[in-house]
């Protein structure tokens, strides 16, 4: 799609089913490259980042078969060289997990620098390099290609991460799965997708302890076998629907969730006056309130409030009674979406890592541009609760990480339409 058109004001009602987690999928897909045995992955979300990753693997020589219903079979036995330098590499962030995965299989990786959402400042990979170097890899970055080499196998090492980086934790886990000896990651990321990757690697024969805590131990094996795994459901897609229900003052049931993963989000929504309760083992119900209350939100690593939900939280606080703050302790420049919300009549000032949000009585539809994935989701939520019509461009960012967002929202009663690139080209031609 090239843009979304939203006529705001309809409260969301009904039920929605959450898809597999993007950030788990993009860690588990490269893990399948570590082995030359087939792997089967279920609950794979139908999103652009996954499609790009599958293209990357196919170009490297792997077979990726769509077995239907979100299940894919990956056979990486046809990959004969540890080289991933196709243009697709720069379309996503997680392509850099091929460094760890290829090192684990071949003892070498030639991998193009990653792309992914740009929050304003370049996203570093120094912690990845630090961890892999401690395990014996020599790493060189030249002309946009990261070359990692090792004499024989990597060796286990003790790695302290200066920040609990999700990406560095995952890359080190992948590499350590076939290293000689034990790798210990201290100050590791604890996000649900890190735990999901550990589950998949364990099925493949790796021995991993402590995933989900800040110390992860990986006892390397000579090689890994194939495995079959179902990806966890997406905490951030669920959270985005929770925010959409709250913003529109509706009531929705969100199915196929892991309620524990949502506690960091529901806690803040409840402080705002939203009602959230569990319904059975894998559903939550979210009911909006007449007037949201102002709160202070601070995005921190899991189990804290996710940075990937802070733009959506800001939209809610635009409509709250009083003044709130939204602080991002993960990324220092993740507030580009604020300029778009200002066009809708929001009152927000950004000071360093904090946005000061003064509640207004309503947002008004406007012409907006999504600058990254979660910013895009936030703008959709703003459009859903705004008076009048909102048009959002740059929606390819949204489609990187949300499966069928338009269809799911329409089923909940939202008035949202996607304009396809072709339709727009045709209307321009006329
Ligand atoms: N950092 C460094 N050096 C590094 C790596 C990270 O300084 O080598 C810093 C970053 O600059 C940032 C902080 O550490 O300030 C955290 O970065 P992290 O490595 O945890 O983030 P990431 O792995 O690049 C993943 C998700 C992001 C999510 C963050 C934080 C994937 C593919 N991406 O990114 O997801 O925001 O963790 O939870 O898993 C999204 O889904 O929209 C998204 C951006």
Coordinates of C-alpha atoms and ligand atoms in Angstrom, one line a residue:
X1 CA 0.0 0.0 0.0
X2 CA 1.1 3.5 -0.5
X3 CA -1.2 5.2 2.0
X4 CA -3.9 4.6 4.5
X5 CA -7.0 6.8 4.7
X6 CA -8.8 6.8 8.1
X7 CA -12.1 8.4 9.0
X8 CA -11.8 8.7 12.7
X9 CA -14.2 8.5 15.5
X10 CA -15.5 5.0 15.5
X11 CA -14.8 3.1 18.8
X12 CA -13.4 -0.4 18.2
X13 CA -15.5 -3.3 19.2
X14 CA -15.1 -7.1 18.7
X15 CA -12.3 -9.5 18.8
X16 CA -8.9 -9.7 17.0
X17 CA -6.3 -12.4 16.8
X18 CA -2.6 -11.5 17.2
X19 CA 0.0 -13.0 14.8
X20 CA 3.4 -14.4 15.4
X21 CA 6.0 -12.0 16.9
X22 CA 8.0 -10.1 14.3
X23 CA 11.1 -9.8 16.5
X24 CA 11.1 -13.5 17.4
X25 CA 10.6 -14.5 13.7
X26 CA 13.5 -12.5 12.5
X27 CA 15.8 -14.1 15.1
X28 CA 14.5 -17.7 14.5
X29 CA 14.6 -17.6 10.7
X30 CA 18.4 -17.0 10.6
X31 CA 18.9 -19.7 13.3
X32 CA 17.7 -22.2 10.8
X33 CA 20.9 -21.4 8.8
X34 CA 23.1 -22.9 11.5
X35 CA 22.2 -26.4 10.5
X36 CA 22.1 -28.2 7.1
X37 CA 19.0 -30.2 8.4
X38 CA 15.5 -29.0 7.6
X39 CA 13.6 -26.8 10.1
X40 CA 9.9 -26.2 10.3
X41 CA 8.7 -22.9 11.7
X42 CA 5.0 -22.2 12.5
X43 CA 3.1 -19.1 13.4
X44 CA 5.3 -17.0 11.1
X45 CA 3.7 -13.6 10.6
X46 CA 2.9 -12.5 7.1
X47 CA 4.9 -9.2 7.2
X48 CA 7.4 -7.6 4.9
X49 CA 10.4 -8.1 7.1
X50 CA 9.9 -11.8 7.1
X51 CA 9.4 -11.9 3.3
X52 CA 12.6 -10.0 2.9
X53 CA 14.5 -12.4 5.2
X54 CA 13.2 -15.4 3.2
X55 CA 14.4 -13.7 0.0
X56 CA 17.8 -13.3 1.5
X57 CA 18.0 -17.0 2.5
X58 CA 16.8 -18.1 -1.0
X59 CA 19.5 -15.9 -2.6
X60 CA 22.1 -17.6 -0.4
X61 CA 21.0 -21.0 -1.7
X62 CA 18.5 -22.1 1.0
X63 CA 15.1 -23.6 0.1
X64 CA 12.2 -21.9 1.9
X65 CA 8.8 -23.6 1.4
X66 CA 5.5 -22.1 2.3
X67 CA 3.6 -25.0 3.8
X68 CA 0.5 -22.8 4.3
X69 CA -1.2 -21.3 7.4
X70 CA 1.9 -19.4 8.5
X71 CA 4.2 -22.5 8.5
X72 CA 7.5 -22.5 6.6
X73 CA 10.1 -25.2 6.0
X74 CA 13.6 -24.0 5.7
X75 CA 16.4 -26.2 4.3
X76 CA 19.7 -24.4 4.4
X77 CA 21.8 -27.4 3.2
X78 CA 22.2 -25.6 -0.2
X79 CA 24.0 -22.7 1.3
X80 CA 27.6 -23.3 0.3
X81 CA 29.2 -20.0 1.1
X82 CA 28.8 -17.8 4.2
X83 CA 28.0 -14.7 2.1
X84 CA 24.9 -12.5 2.5
X85 CA 25.5 -9.3 0.6
X86 CA 22.3 -8.9 -1.5
X87 CA 20.5 -5.6 -1.6
X88 CA 17.8 -7.0 0.6
X89 CA 20.2 -7.0 3.6
X90 CA 19.8 -3.3 4.0
X91 CA 16.0 -3.4 4.0
X92 CA 15.8 -4.9 7.5
X93 CA 17.7 -4.6 10.8
X94 CA 17.7 -8.3 11.7
X95 CA 19.8 -9.3 8.7
X96 CA 22.8 -8.9 10.9
X97 CA 21.8 -12.0 12.8
X98 CA 23.4 -13.8 9.9
X99 CA 26.8 -12.8 11.3
X100 CA 26.2 -15.0 14.4
X101 CA 24.4 -17.8 12.4
X102 CA 27.0 -18.1 9.6
X103 CA 29.9 -17.9 12.1
X104 CA 28.2 -20.8 13.9
X105 CA 27.9 -22.9 10.8
X106 CA 31.0 -21.9 8.7
X107 CA 33.3 -20.1 11.0
X108 CA 33.1 -17.1 8.7
X109 CA 30.5 -14.5 7.7
X110 CA 30.5 -11.9 5.0
X111 CA 27.4 -9.9 5.7
X112 CA 26.2 -6.5 4.4
X113 CA 25.5 -3.8 7.0
X114 CA 21.9 -3.9 8.2
X115 CA 19.1 -1.3 7.6
X116 CA 15.9 -1.1 9.5
X117 CA 14.0 1.7 11.2
X118 CA 16.0 4.8 11.5
X119 CA 15.2 6.8 14.7
X120 CA 17.4 9.7 13.9
X121 CA 20.8 8.6 15.0
X122 CA 22.8 5.6 13.6
X123 CA 22.1 2.4 15.5
X124 CA 25.4 0.9 16.8
X125 CA 26.6 -2.6 16.5
X126 CA 29.7 -2.2 18.8
X127 CA 28.2 -4.6 21.4
X128 CA 27.7 -7.3 18.8
X129 CA 31.3 -6.9 17.7
X130 CA 32.6 -6.9 21.3
X131 CA 30.8 -10.2 22.1
X132 CA 31.8 -12.0 18.9
X133 CA 35.4 -10.8 19.2
X134 CA 35.6 -12.1 22.8
X135 CA 34.7 -15.5 21.3
X136 CA 37.6 -15.4 18.9
X137 CA 36.1 -13.8 15.8
X138 CA 38.1 -11.2 13.9
X139 CA 35.8 -8.6 12.6
X140 CA 36.4 -6.1 9.8
X141 CA 33.9 -3.6 8.4
X142 CA 34.8 -2.4 4.9
X143 CA 32.6 -0.9 2.1
X144 CA 29.4 -1.7 3.9
X145 CA 30.3 -5.4 4.5
X146 CA 31.0 -6.9 7.9
X147 CA 33.5 -9.8 7.6
X148 CA 33.9 -12.0 10.6
X149 CA 36.4 -14.8 10.5
X150 CA 37.8 -17.3 13.0
X151 CA 40.5 -19.9 13.0
X152 CA 38.6 -23.1 13.5
X153 CA 35.7 -22.9 15.9
X154 CA 34.7 -19.9 18.0
X155 CA 35.4 -20.4 21.7
X156 CA 33.2 -19.8 24.7
X157 CA 33.7 -16.5 26.5
X158 CA 32.4 -14.3 29.2
X159 CA 30.7 -11.3 27.7
X160 CA 29.4 -8.3 29.7
X161 CA 27.0 -6.1 27.6
X162 CA 27.2 -2.4 28.6
X163 CA 23.5 -2.2 27.7
X164 CA 21.1 -5.1 27.5
X165 CA 21.0 -5.0 23.8
X166 CA 18.4 -7.4 22.2
X167 CA 20.4 -7.6 18.9
X168 CA 23.8 -8.3 20.6
X169 CA 22.3 -10.9 22.9
X170 CA 20.7 -12.7 20.0
X171 CA 23.8 -12.6 17.8
X172 CA 26.0 -13.9 20.6
X173 CA 23.6 -16.7 21.4
X174 CA 23.5 -17.7 17.7
X175 CA 27.3 -17.7 17.4
X176 CA 27.8 -19.4 20.8
X177 CA 25.5 -22.3 20.0
X178 CA 28.3 -24.2 18.2
X179 CA 31.3 -22.6 20.0
X180 CA 33.9 -24.7 21.8
X181 CA 33.0 -24.4 25.5
X182 CA 30.6 -22.2 27.5
X183 CA 29.6 -18.6 26.7
X184 CA 28.2 -16.5 29.5
X185 CA 26.3 -13.3 28.5
X186 CA 26.0 -10.9 31.5
X187 CA 23.5 -8.0 31.4
X188 CA 21.7 -9.9 28.6
X189 CA 18.4 -8.7 27.1
X190 CA 15.4 -10.5 28.7
X191 CA 12.8 -9.7 26.0
X192 CA 10.3 -12.5 25.1
X193 CA 11.9 -13.0 21.7
X194 CA 15.3 -13.8 23.3
X195 CA 13.5 -16.6 25.2
X196 CA 11.8 -17.8 22.1
X197 CA 15.1 -18.0 20.2
X198 CA 16.6 -19.9 23.1
X199 CA 13.7 -22.4 22.9
X200 CA 14.3 -22.9 19.2
X201 CA 18.0 -23.3 19.6
X202 CA 17.4 -25.8 22.4
X203 CA 15.2 -27.8 20.1
X204 CA 18.1 -27.8 17.6
X205 CA 20.3 -29.4 20.2
X206 CA 21.9 -26.3 21.8
X207 CA 22.2 -26.2 25.6
X208 CA 21.1 -22.8 26.9
X209 CA 20.3 -21.8 30.4
X210 CA 18.9 -18.6 31.9
X211 CA 17.2 -17.0 28.8
X212 CA 14.7 -14.5 30.2
X213 CA 17.2 -13.5 33.0
X214 CA 20.1 -11.2 32.7
X215 CA 22.7 -14.0 32.7
X216 CA 22.5 -16.5 29.8
X217 CA 24.8 -19.5 29.6
X218 CA 25.3 -21.3 26.3
X219 CA 27.2 -24.6 26.2
X220 CA 28.3 -24.9 22.6
X221 CA 27.8 -28.1 20.6
X222 CA 29.7 -29.4 17.6
X223 CA 26.7 -28.9 15.3
X224 CA 23.0 -28.4 15.6
X225 CA 20.1 -30.5 14.2
X226 CA 16.9 -29.4 12.6
X227 CA 13.9 -28.4 14.7
X228 CA 10.3 -27.6 14.6
X229 CA 9.0 -24.6 16.5
X230 CA 5.9 -22.3 16.7
X231 CA 6.8 -18.6 17.2
X232 CA 5.4 -16.8 20.2
X233 CA 2.6 -14.3 19.6
X234 CA 3.4 -10.6 19.1
X235 CA 3.5 -8.6 22.4
X236 CA 3.8 -5.4 20.4
X237 CA 1.0 -6.1 18.0
X238 CA -1.2 -7.0 20.9
X239 CA -0.1 -3.8 22.7
X240 CA -0.9 -1.7 19.7
X241 CA -4.5 -3.1 19.5
X242 CA -4.8 -2.4 23.3
X243 CA -3.8 1.2 22.7
X244 CA -6.2 1.5 19.7
X245 CA -9.1 0.2 21.8
X246 CA -8.2 2.6 24.6
X247 CA -7.8 5.6 22.3
X248 CA -11.2 5.1 20.6
X249 CA -13.0 4.4 23.8
X250 CA -14.0 0.9 22.6
X251 CA -13.9 -2.6 24.0
X252 CA -12.1 -5.4 22.3
X253 CA -11.0 -8.9 23.0
X254 CA -7.4 -9.7 21.9
X255 CA -6.8 -13.4 21.3
X256 CA -3.7 -15.5 21.0
X257 CA -1.7 -13.5 23.4
X258 CA 0.7 -14.4 26.3
X259 CA -0.8 -12.3 29.1
X260 CA 2.4 -12.2 31.0
X261 CA 4.2 -10.4 28.2
X262 CA 1.5 -7.7 28.2
X263 CA 1.7 -6.9 31.9
X264 CA 4.2 -4.1 31.3
X265 CA 1.7 -2.5 28.9
X266 CA -1.6 -3.2 30.7
X267 CA -0.1 -1.8 33.9
X268 CA 0.3 1.7 32.3
X269 CA -3.1 1.5 30.5
X270 CA -4.8 0.8 33.9
X271 CA -3.0 3.8 35.4
X272 CA -4.6 5.8 32.6
X273 CA -8.0 4.6 33.6
X274 CA -8.4 1.9 31.0
X275 CA -9.8 -1.5 32.1
X276 CA -7.8 -4.5 31.1
X277 CA -8.5 -8.1 32.2
X278 CA -7.5 -11.6 31.2
X279 CA -10.1 -13.8 29.6
X280 CA -9.0 -17.4 29.7
X281 CA -5.3 -18.4 29.2
X282 CA -4.6 -16.5 26.0
X283 CA -6.9 -13.5 25.7
X284 CA -7.2 -10.1 27.2
X285 CA -10.1 -7.7 27.1
X286 CA -9.5 -4.0 26.9
X287 CA -12.2 -1.4 27.6
X288 CA -11.6 2.3 27.2
X289 CA -12.7 5.0 29.6
X290 CA -14.5 8.3 29.1
X291 CA -11.5 10.4 30.1
X292 CA -7.9 9.1 30.1
X293 CA -5.7 10.1 33.1
X294 CA -2.3 11.6 32.6
X295 CA 0.6 9.4 33.6
X296 CA 4.4 9.3 33.3
X297 CA 5.7 6.5 31.0
X298 CA 9.4 5.5 30.9
X299 CA 10.5 3.0 28.2
X300 CA 13.1 0.6 29.6
X301 CA 14.3 -2.9 28.7
X302 CA 11.8 -5.8 29.3
X303 CA 10.1 -6.3 31.7
X304 CA 9.7 -2.5 31.6
X305 CA 7.4 -0.6 29.3
X306 CA 8.6 -1.3 25.7
X307 CA 10.2 1.5 23.6
X308 CA 8.2 -0.1 20.8
X309 CA 5.0 1.1 22.5
X310 CA 6.1 4.6 23.5
X311 CA 4.8 6.3 20.4
X312 CA 1.4 4.6 20.8
X313 CA 1.4 5.6 24.5
X314 CA 2.0 9.2 23.5
X315 CA -1.1 9.2 21.4
X316 CA -3.2 8.1 24.3
X317 CA -1.7 10.8 26.5
X318 CA -2.5 13.5 23.9
X319 CA -6.1 12.8 25.0
X320 CA -5.6 12.5 28.7
X321 CA -6.6 14.9 31.4
X322 CA -3.5 17.0 32.3
X323 CA 0.2 16.8 31.5
X324 CA 2.2 13.5 31.1
X325 CA 5.7 12.7 30.3
X326 CA 7.0 9.9 28.0
X327 CA 10.7 9.1 28.4
X328 CA 12.6 6.7 26.2
X329 CA 15.6 5.2 28.0
X330 CA 16.5 2.9 25.1
X331 CA 16.7 5.1 22.0
X332 CA 17.5 8.8 22.5
X333 CA 15.9 10.1 19.3
X334 CA 12.7 8.2 18.9
X335 CA 10.4 11.2 18.8
X336 CA 10.2 12.0 15.1
X337 CA 6.5 11.1 15.2
X338 CA 5.8 14.1 17.5
X339 CA 5.9 16.5 14.5
X340 CA 3.1 14.5 12.9
X341 CA 0.9 14.5 16.0
X342 CA 1.4 18.3 16.3
X343 CA -0.3 18.6 12.8
X344 CA -3.3 16.9 14.4
X345 CA -3.5 19.5 17.2
X346 CA -1.5 17.7 19.9
X347 CA 0.4 19.7 22.4
X348 CA 3.8 18.0 22.9
X349 CA 7.3 19.4 23.6
X350 CA 10.3 17.2 23.3
X351 CA 13.2 17.8 25.7
X352 CA 16.1 15.4 25.1
X353 CA 14.8 11.8 25.8
X354 CA 11.5 13.1 27.2
X355 CA 8.3 14.2 25.5
X356 CA 6.0 16.4 27.6
X357 CA 2.5 15.7 26.5
X358 CA -0.3 18.1 27.5
X359 CA -3.8 16.6 27.0
X360 CA -6.1 18.2 24.4
X361 CA -9.8 17.7 24.0
X362 CA -9.5 16.0 20.6
X363 CA -7.1 15.3 17.7
X364 CA -8.1 16.4 14.2
X365 CA -7.5 14.5 11.0
X366 CA -4.4 15.6 9.0
X367 CA -2.0 14.5 6.2
X368 CA 0.8 12.5 7.9
X369 CA 3.9 10.6 7.1
X370 CA 5.1 7.5 9.0
X371 CA 8.8 7.7 9.7
X372 CA 9.2 4.2 11.2
X373 CA 7.2 1.1 12.1
X374 CA 5.9 2.0 15.6
X375 CA 5.6 5.7 14.7
X376 CA 3.3 4.4 11.9
X377 CA 1.2 2.4 14.3
X378 CA 0.9 5.4 16.5
X379 CA -0.3 7.6 13.7
X380 CA -2.9 5.0 12.7
X381 CA -4.2 5.0 16.3
X382 CA -4.2 8.8 16.3
X383 CA -6.2 8.7 13.0
X384 CA -8.7 6.2 14.5
X385 CA -9.6 8.5 17.4
X386 CA -9.3 11.9 15.5
X387 CA -12.1 14.0 14.3
X388 CA -12.2 13.9 10.5
X389 CA -10.0 12.2 7.9
X390 CA -6.4 11.3 8.3
X391 CA -4.2 10.2 5.4
X392 CA -0.9 8.4 6.3
X393 CA 1.9 8.0 3.8
X394 CA 5.0 5.9 4.4
X395 CA 2.9 2.9 5.4
X396 CA 5.4 0.4 4.0
X397 CA 7.0 0.9 7.5
X398 CA 3.8 -0.3 9.1
X399 CA 3.7 -3.3 6.8
X400 CA 7.2 -4.3 7.8
X401 CA 5.8 -5.5 11.1
X402 CA 2.0 -5.7 11.3
X403 CA 0.2 -8.5 9.5
X404 CA -3.0 -7.3 7.8
X405 CA -3.4 -4.3 10.0
X406 CA -6.1 -2.8 7.8
X407 CA -8.2 -6.0 7.7
X408 CA -7.9 -6.5 11.4
X409 CA -8.9 -2.9 12.2
X410 CA -11.8 -3.0 9.7
X411 CA -13.2 -6.2 11.4
X412 CA -13.2 -4.2 14.6
X413 CA -15.3 -1.4 13.0
X414 CA -12.6 1.0 12.0
X415 CA -13.1 3.1 8.9
X416 CA -9.7 2.6 7.3
X417 CA -8.8 2.0 3.7
X418 CA -5.5 1.2 2.0
X419 CA -4.6 2.9 -1.2
X420 CA -2.4 0.6 -3.3
X421 CA 0.6 1.8 -5.2
X422 CA -1.2 0.8 -8.5
X423 CA -4.4 2.6 -7.6
X424 CA -2.5 5.7 -6.8
X425 CA -0.5 5.5 -10.0
X426 CA -3.8 5.1 -12.0
X427 CA -5.4 8.0 -10.3
X428 CA -2.3 10.2 -10.9
X429 CA -2.3 9.1 -14.6
X430 CA -6.0 10.2 -15.0
Ligands
LIG1 N1 23.2 -0.4 21.3 C1 24.5 0.0 21.3 N2 25.4 -0.9 20.7 C2 25.0 -2.1 20.1 C3 23.6 -2.4 20.1 C4 22.7 -1.6 20.7 O1 24.9 1.0 21.8 O2 25.9 -2.8 19.6 C5 22.2 0.5 21.9 C6 21.2 1.0 20.9 O3 21.7 2.1 20.2 C7 20.0 1.3 21.8 C8 20.1 0.2 22.8 O4 21.4 -0.3 22.8 O5 20.2 2.5 22.4 C9 19.1 -1.0 22.6 O6 19.3 -1.5 21.3 P1 19.0 -3.0 21.0 O7 20.2 -3.7 20.5 O8 18.3 -3.7 22.2 O9 17.9 -2.9 19.8 P2 17.9 -3.7 18.5 O10 18.3 -5.1 18.7 O11 18.6 -2.9 17.4 C10 15.5 -4.6 18.9 C11 14.2 -4.6 18.2 C12 13.6 -3.2 18.1 C13 13.4 -2.7 19.6 C14 14.7 -2.8 20.3 C15 14.6 -2.5 21.8 C16 14.5 -6.4 16.6 C17 14.7 -6.8 15.2 N3 14.4 -5.1 16.8 O12 16.3 -3.7 18.2 O13 12.4 -3.3 17.5 O14 13.0 -1.4 19.6 O15 15.2 -4.2 20.2 O16 13.7 -3.4 22.4 O17 14.3 -7.2 17.4 C18 10.5 -2.6 16.3 O18 10.1 -3.7 16.4 O19 9.9 -1.6 15.9 C19 11.9 -2.3 16.7 C20 12.6 -1.2 16.4

